[in-house]
Tab-separated table of C-alpha atoms and ligand atoms in Angstrom:
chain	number	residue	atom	x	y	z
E	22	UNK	CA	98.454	55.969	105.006
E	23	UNK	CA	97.895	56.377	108.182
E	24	UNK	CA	95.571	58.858	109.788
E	25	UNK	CA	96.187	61.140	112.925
E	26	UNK	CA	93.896	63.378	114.874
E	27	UNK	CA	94.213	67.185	115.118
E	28	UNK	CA	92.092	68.952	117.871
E	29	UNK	CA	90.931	71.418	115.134
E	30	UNK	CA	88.125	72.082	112.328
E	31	UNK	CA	90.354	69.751	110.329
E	32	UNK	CA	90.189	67.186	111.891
E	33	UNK	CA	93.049	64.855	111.155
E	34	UNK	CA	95.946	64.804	109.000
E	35	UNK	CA	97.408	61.947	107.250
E	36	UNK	CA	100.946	60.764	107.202
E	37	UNK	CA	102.312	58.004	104.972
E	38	UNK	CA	104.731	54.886	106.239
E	39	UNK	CA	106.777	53.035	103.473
E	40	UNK	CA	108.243	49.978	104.884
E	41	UNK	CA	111.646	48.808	103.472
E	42	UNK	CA	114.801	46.778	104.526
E	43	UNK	CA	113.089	46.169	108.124
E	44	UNK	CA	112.320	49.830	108.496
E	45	UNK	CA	110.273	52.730	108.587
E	46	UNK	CA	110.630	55.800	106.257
E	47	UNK	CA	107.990	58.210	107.627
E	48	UNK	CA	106.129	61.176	105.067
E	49	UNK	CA	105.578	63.800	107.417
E	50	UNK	CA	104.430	63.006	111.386
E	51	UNK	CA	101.161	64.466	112.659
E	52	UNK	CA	100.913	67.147	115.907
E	53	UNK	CA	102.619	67.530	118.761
E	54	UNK	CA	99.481	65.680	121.340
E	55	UNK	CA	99.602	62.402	123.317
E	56	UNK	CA	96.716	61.205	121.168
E	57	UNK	CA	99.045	61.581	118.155
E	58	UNK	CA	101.919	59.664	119.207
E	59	UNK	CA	100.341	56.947	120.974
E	60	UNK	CA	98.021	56.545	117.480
E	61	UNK	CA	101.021	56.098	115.243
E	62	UNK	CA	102.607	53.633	117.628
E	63	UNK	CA	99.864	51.772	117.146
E	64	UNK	CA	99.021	51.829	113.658
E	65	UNK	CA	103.186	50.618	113.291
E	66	UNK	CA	103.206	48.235	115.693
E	67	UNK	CA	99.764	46.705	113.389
E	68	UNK	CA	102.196	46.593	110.596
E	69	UNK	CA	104.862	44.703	112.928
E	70	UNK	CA	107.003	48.206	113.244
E	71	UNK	CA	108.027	50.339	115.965
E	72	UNK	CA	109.053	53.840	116.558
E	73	UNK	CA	112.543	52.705	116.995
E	74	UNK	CA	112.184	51.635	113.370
E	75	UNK	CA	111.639	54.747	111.530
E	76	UNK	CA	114.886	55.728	109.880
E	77	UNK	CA	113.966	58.702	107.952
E	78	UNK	CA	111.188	61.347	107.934
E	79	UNK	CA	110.611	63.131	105.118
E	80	UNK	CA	108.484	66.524	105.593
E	81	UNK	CA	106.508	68.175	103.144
E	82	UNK	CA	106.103	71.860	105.139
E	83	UNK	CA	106.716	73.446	108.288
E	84	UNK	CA	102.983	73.568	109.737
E	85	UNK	CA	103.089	72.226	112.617
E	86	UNK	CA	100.763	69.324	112.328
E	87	UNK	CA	103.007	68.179	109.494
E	88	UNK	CA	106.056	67.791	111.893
E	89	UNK	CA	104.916	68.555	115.235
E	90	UNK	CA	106.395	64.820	116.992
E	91	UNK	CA	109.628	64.864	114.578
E	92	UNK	CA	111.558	65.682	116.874
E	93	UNK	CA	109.925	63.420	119.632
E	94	UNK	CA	110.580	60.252	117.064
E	95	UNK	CA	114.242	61.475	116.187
E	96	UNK	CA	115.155	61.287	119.763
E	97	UNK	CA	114.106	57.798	119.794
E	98	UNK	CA	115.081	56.255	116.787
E	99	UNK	CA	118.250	58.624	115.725
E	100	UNK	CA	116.029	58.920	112.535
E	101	UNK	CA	117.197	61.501	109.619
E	102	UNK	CA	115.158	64.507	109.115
E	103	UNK	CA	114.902	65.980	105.396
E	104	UNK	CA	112.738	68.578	104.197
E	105	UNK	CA	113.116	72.083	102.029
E	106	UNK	CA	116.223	74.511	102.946
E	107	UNK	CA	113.181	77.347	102.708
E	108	UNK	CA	110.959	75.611	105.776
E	109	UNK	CA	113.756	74.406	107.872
E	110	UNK	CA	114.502	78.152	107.933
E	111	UNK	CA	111.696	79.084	108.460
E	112	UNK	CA	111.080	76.722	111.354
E	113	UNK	CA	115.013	78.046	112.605
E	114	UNK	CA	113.464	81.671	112.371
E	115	UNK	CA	110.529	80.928	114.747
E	116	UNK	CA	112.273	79.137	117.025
E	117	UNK	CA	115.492	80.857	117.426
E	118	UNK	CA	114.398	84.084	117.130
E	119	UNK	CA	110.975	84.173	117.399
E	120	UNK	CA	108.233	86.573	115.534
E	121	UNK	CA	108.619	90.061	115.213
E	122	UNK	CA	105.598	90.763	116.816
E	123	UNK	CA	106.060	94.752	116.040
E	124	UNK	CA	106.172	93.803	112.432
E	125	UNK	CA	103.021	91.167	112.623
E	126	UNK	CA	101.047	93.594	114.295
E	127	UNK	CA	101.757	96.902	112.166
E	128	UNK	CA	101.298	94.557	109.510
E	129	UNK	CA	97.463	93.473	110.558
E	130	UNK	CA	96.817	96.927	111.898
E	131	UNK	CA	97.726	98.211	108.433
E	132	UNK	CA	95.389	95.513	106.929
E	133	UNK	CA	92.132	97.176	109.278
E	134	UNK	CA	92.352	94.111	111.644
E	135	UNK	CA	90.728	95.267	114.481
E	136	UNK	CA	93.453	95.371	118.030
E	137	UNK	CA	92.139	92.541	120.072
E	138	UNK	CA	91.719	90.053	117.122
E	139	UNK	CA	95.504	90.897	116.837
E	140	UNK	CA	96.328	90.574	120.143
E	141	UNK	CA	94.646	86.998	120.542
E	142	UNK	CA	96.384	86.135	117.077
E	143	UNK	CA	99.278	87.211	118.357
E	144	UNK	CA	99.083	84.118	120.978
E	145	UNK	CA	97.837	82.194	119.114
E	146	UNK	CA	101.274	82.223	116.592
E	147	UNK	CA	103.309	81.740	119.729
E	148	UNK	CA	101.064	78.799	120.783
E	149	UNK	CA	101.836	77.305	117.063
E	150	UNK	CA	105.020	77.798	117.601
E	151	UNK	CA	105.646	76.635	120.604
E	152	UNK	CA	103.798	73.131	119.149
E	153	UNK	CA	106.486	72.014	117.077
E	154	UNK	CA	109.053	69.925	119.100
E	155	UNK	CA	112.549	71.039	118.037
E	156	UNK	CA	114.566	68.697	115.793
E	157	UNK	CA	117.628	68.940	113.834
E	158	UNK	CA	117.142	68.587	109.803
E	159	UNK	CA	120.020	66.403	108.503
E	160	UNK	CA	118.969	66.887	104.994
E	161	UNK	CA	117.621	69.691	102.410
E	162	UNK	CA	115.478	68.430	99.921
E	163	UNK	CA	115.948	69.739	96.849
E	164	UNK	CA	113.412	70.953	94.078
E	165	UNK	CA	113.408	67.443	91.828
E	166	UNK	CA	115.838	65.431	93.752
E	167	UNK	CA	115.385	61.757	93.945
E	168	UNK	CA	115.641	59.548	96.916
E	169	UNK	CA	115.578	56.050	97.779
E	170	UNK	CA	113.331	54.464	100.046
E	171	UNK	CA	114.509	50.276	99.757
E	172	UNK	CA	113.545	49.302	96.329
E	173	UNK	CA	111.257	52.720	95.476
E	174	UNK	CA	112.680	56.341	94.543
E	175	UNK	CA	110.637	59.435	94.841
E	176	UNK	CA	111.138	62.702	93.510
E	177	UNK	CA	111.012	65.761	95.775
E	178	UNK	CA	109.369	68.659	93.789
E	179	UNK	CA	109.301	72.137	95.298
E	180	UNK	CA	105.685	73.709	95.173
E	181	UNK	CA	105.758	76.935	96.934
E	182	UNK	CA	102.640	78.749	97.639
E	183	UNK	CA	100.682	77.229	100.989
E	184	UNK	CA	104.350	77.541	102.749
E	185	UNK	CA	107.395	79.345	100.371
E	186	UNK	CA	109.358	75.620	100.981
E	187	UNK	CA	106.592	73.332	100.384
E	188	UNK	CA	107.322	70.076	99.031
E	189	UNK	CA	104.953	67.569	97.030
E	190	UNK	CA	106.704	63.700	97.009
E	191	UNK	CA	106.326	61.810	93.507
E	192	UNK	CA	106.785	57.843	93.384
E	193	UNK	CA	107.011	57.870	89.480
E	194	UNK	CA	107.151	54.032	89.174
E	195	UNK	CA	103.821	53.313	91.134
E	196	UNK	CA	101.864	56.921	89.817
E	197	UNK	CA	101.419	58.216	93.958
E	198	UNK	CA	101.346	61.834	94.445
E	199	UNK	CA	102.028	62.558	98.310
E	200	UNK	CA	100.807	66.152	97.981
E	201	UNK	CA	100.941	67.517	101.335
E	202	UNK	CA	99.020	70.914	101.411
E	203	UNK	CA	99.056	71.651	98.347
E	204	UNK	CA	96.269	69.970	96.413
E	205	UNK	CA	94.055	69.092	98.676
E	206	UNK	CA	90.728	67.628	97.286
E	207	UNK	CA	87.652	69.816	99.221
E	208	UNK	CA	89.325	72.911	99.874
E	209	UNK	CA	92.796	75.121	98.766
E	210	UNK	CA	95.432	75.786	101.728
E	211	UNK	CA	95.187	79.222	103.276
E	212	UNK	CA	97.658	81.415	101.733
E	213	UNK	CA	99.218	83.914	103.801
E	214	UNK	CA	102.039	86.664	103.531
E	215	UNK	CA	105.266	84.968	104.575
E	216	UNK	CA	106.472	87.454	107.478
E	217	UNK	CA	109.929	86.648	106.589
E	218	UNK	CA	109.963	87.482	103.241
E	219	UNK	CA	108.167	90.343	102.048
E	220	UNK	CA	108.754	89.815	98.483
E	221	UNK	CA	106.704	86.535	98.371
E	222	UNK	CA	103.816	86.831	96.109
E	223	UNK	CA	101.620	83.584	97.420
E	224	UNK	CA	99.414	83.730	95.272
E	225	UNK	CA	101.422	83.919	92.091
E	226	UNK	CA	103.583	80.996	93.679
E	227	UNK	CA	100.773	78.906	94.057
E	228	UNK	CA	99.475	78.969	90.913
E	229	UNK	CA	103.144	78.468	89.710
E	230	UNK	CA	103.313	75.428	91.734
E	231	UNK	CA	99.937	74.073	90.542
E	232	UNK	CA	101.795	73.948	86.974
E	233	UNK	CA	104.383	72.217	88.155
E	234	UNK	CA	102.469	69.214	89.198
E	235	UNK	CA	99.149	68.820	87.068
E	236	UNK	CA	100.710	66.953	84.084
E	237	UNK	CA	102.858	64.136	86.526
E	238	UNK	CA	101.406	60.967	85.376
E	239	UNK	CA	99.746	60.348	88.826
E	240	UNK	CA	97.478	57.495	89.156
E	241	UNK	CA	96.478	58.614	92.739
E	242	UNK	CA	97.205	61.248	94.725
E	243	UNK	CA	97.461	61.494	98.388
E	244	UNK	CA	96.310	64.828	100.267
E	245	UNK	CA	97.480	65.733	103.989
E	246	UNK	CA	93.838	66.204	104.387
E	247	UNK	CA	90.539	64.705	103.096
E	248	UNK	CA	90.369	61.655	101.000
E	249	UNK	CA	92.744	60.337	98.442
E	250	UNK	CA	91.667	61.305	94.285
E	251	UNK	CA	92.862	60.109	90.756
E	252	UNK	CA	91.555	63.273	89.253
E	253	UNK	CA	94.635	65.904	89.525
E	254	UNK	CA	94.407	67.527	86.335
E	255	UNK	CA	90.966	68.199	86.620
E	256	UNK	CA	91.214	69.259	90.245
E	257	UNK	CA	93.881	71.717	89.921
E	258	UNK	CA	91.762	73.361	86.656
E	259	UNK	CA	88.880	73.289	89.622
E	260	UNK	CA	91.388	75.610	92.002
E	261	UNK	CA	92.349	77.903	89.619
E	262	UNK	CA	89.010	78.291	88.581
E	263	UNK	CA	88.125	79.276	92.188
E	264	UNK	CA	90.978	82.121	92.734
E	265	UNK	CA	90.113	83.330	89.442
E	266	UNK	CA	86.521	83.518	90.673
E	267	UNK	CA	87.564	84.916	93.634
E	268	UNK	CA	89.845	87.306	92.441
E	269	UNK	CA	87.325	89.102	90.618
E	270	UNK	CA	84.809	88.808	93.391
E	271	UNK	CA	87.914	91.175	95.117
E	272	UNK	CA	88.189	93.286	92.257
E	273	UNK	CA	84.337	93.508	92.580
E	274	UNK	CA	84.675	94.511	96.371
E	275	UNK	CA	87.501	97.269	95.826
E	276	UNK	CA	85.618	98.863	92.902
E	277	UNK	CA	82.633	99.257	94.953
E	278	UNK	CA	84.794	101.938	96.796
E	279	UNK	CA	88.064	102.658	98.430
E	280	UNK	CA	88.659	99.622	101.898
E	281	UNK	CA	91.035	98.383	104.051
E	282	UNK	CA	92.240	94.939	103.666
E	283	UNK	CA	89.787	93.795	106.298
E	284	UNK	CA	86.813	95.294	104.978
E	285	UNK	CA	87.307	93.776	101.370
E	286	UNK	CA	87.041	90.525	103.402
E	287	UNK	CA	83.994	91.132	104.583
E	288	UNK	CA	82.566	91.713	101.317
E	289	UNK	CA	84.056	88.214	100.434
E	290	UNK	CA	83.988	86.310	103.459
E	291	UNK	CA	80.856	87.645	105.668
E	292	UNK	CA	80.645	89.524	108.895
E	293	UNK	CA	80.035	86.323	111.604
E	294	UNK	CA	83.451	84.561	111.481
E	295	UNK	CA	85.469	83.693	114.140
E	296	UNK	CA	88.328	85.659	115.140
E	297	UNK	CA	90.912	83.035	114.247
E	298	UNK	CA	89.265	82.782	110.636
E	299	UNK	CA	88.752	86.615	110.280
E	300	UNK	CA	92.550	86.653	110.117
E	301	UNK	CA	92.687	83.533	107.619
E	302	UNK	CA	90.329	85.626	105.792
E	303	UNK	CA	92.467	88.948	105.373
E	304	UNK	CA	95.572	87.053	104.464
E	305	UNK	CA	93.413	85.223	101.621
E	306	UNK	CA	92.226	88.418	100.522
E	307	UNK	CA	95.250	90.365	101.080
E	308	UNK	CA	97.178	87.513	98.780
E	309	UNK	CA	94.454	88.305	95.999
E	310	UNK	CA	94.948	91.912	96.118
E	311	UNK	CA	98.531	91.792	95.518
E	312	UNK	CA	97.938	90.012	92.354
E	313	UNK	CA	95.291	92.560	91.390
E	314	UNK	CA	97.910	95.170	92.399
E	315	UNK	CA	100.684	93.419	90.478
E	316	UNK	CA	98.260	93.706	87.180
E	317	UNK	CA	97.601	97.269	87.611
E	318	UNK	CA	94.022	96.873	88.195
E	319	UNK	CA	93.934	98.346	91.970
E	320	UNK	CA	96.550	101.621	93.410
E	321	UNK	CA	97.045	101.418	97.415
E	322	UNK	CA	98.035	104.036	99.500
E	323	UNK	CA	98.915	104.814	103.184
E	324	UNK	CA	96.096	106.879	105.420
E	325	UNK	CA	96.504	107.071	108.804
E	326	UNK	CA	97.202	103.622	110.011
E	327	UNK	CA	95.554	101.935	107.837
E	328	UNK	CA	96.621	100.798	104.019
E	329	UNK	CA	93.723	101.225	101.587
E	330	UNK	CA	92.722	99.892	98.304
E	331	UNK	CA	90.934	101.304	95.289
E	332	UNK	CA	90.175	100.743	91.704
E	333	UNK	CA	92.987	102.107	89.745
G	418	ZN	ZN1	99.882	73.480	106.107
């Protein structure tokens, strides 16, 4: 495991090295910074590796302090990129053609986002995107495949929800969960609409996805972020417990009276957040109220501008 700094709240991310056959398979690569790079160059070169060593990166989302430097290290050791179909197209999508930034906005104006939030959101997603060095994927994991790494396999299991391609990476023989973003051990990942796809129910995926991994027999489990637990089972109970929780504290918020996206998150969320999290906070509480829609407990409707919620 080795441990990388991000220039944000979070403040690192970890990426995992397996060392076989004289080489490097890497689990995801850290951000795009100098401070990055220069910190995983070290931590290889204390293990007696290089840069030039790592054959294969394996990515568990498209976030881009996940893969930021991929394509920095494929352009010096020719190594093979695999990760989900879903996020490499995503990542194709944002780079090729960019955002629809008519779409992103209408779509935050419609949740009550105020304009200037939106605005400095706006560049902040094209600062994001612009973070990610390009790389080519060679490979598409898919949803239980196994690779080899040397004389250990691993079993790529699709767990959409935090991203719609994110992957979790099982090493059945030893019991390690590489988790990614996806169980994480002091907080859930921010779910957010997928701009892309308009069908994608987050929320429902996620919890999907949770299913899909509590009963692996995993002695440990690695996060992206925080410290690494033996406790899965009783961790993911612990998340569903809190969207449950904070699905009815939604439900709570809408039956109180007719709101906007944005004002529901208010009730949940407080007035005195930052801009950047006031928009993490809509698209949590937007993802919650399209659950609550899906069950018939809320109606929506347009007025004016803005989409609003009520108790059904
Ligand atoms: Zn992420």
């Amino acid at each position: 495991m080795i441990t990388l700094p991000m220039p944000f709240r979070l403040k690192h991310v970890h990426v995992f090295a397996v060392v076989h056959d004289g080489s490097v398979s890497l689990f995801d690569t850290g951000m795009n910074t100098p401070e990055t790079f220069s910190m995983l160059e070290e931590s290889l070169k204390s293990i007696g590796r290089d840069i030039r060593d790592i054959e294969r990166i394996f990515i568990t989302h498209f976030h881009t302090d996940h893969c930021g430097i991929a394509g920095r290290i494929q352009e010096i050791s020719g190594a093979a990129v695999a990760m989900s179909e879903m996020d490499a197209q995503r990542i194709c999508n944002d780079q090729k053609k960019g955002l629809d930034f008519d779409q992103v906005k209408k779509f935050y104006r419609e949740q009550g986002l105020r304009e200037k939030i939106i605005d400095n959101l706006l560049e902040i997603l094209i600062s994001f995107r612009k973070a990610t060095i390009p790389f080519k994927v060679d490979m598409n994991l898919e949803d239980r495949g196994s690779q080899k790494v040397g004389e250990r396999d691993f079993e790529a299991i699709s767990v959409p929800g935090h991203t719609t391609g994110q992957m979790c990476f099982f090493f059945r023989r030893e019991g390690i969960l590489l988790s990614g973003d996806h169980i994480l051990p002091q907080i859930t990942p921010n779910l957010s609409p997928d701009p892309y796809n308009p069908g994608f129910r987050p929320l429902k995926s996620f919890l999907d996805s949770l299913g899909r991994v509590e009963d692996l027999p995993a002695v440990k489990v690695y996060p992206a972020h925080g410290d690494p637990f033996s406790n899965l089972k009783a961790r993911v109970e612990e998340i569903r417990e809190h969207h449950r929780e904070r699905k009815g504290l939604v439900l709570e918020s809408v039956k109180g009276g007719p709101k906007t996206t944005y004002q529901v998150s208010l009730d949940i969320f407080g007035r005195d957040l930052p801009e950047f999290d006031q928009f993490l906070a809509v698209n949590e509480t937007y993802v919650h109220l399209l659950e609550l829609l899906e069950e018939g407990l809320i109606k929506q409707k347009m007025s004016g501008h803005h989409l609003i919620h009520s108790a059904a």
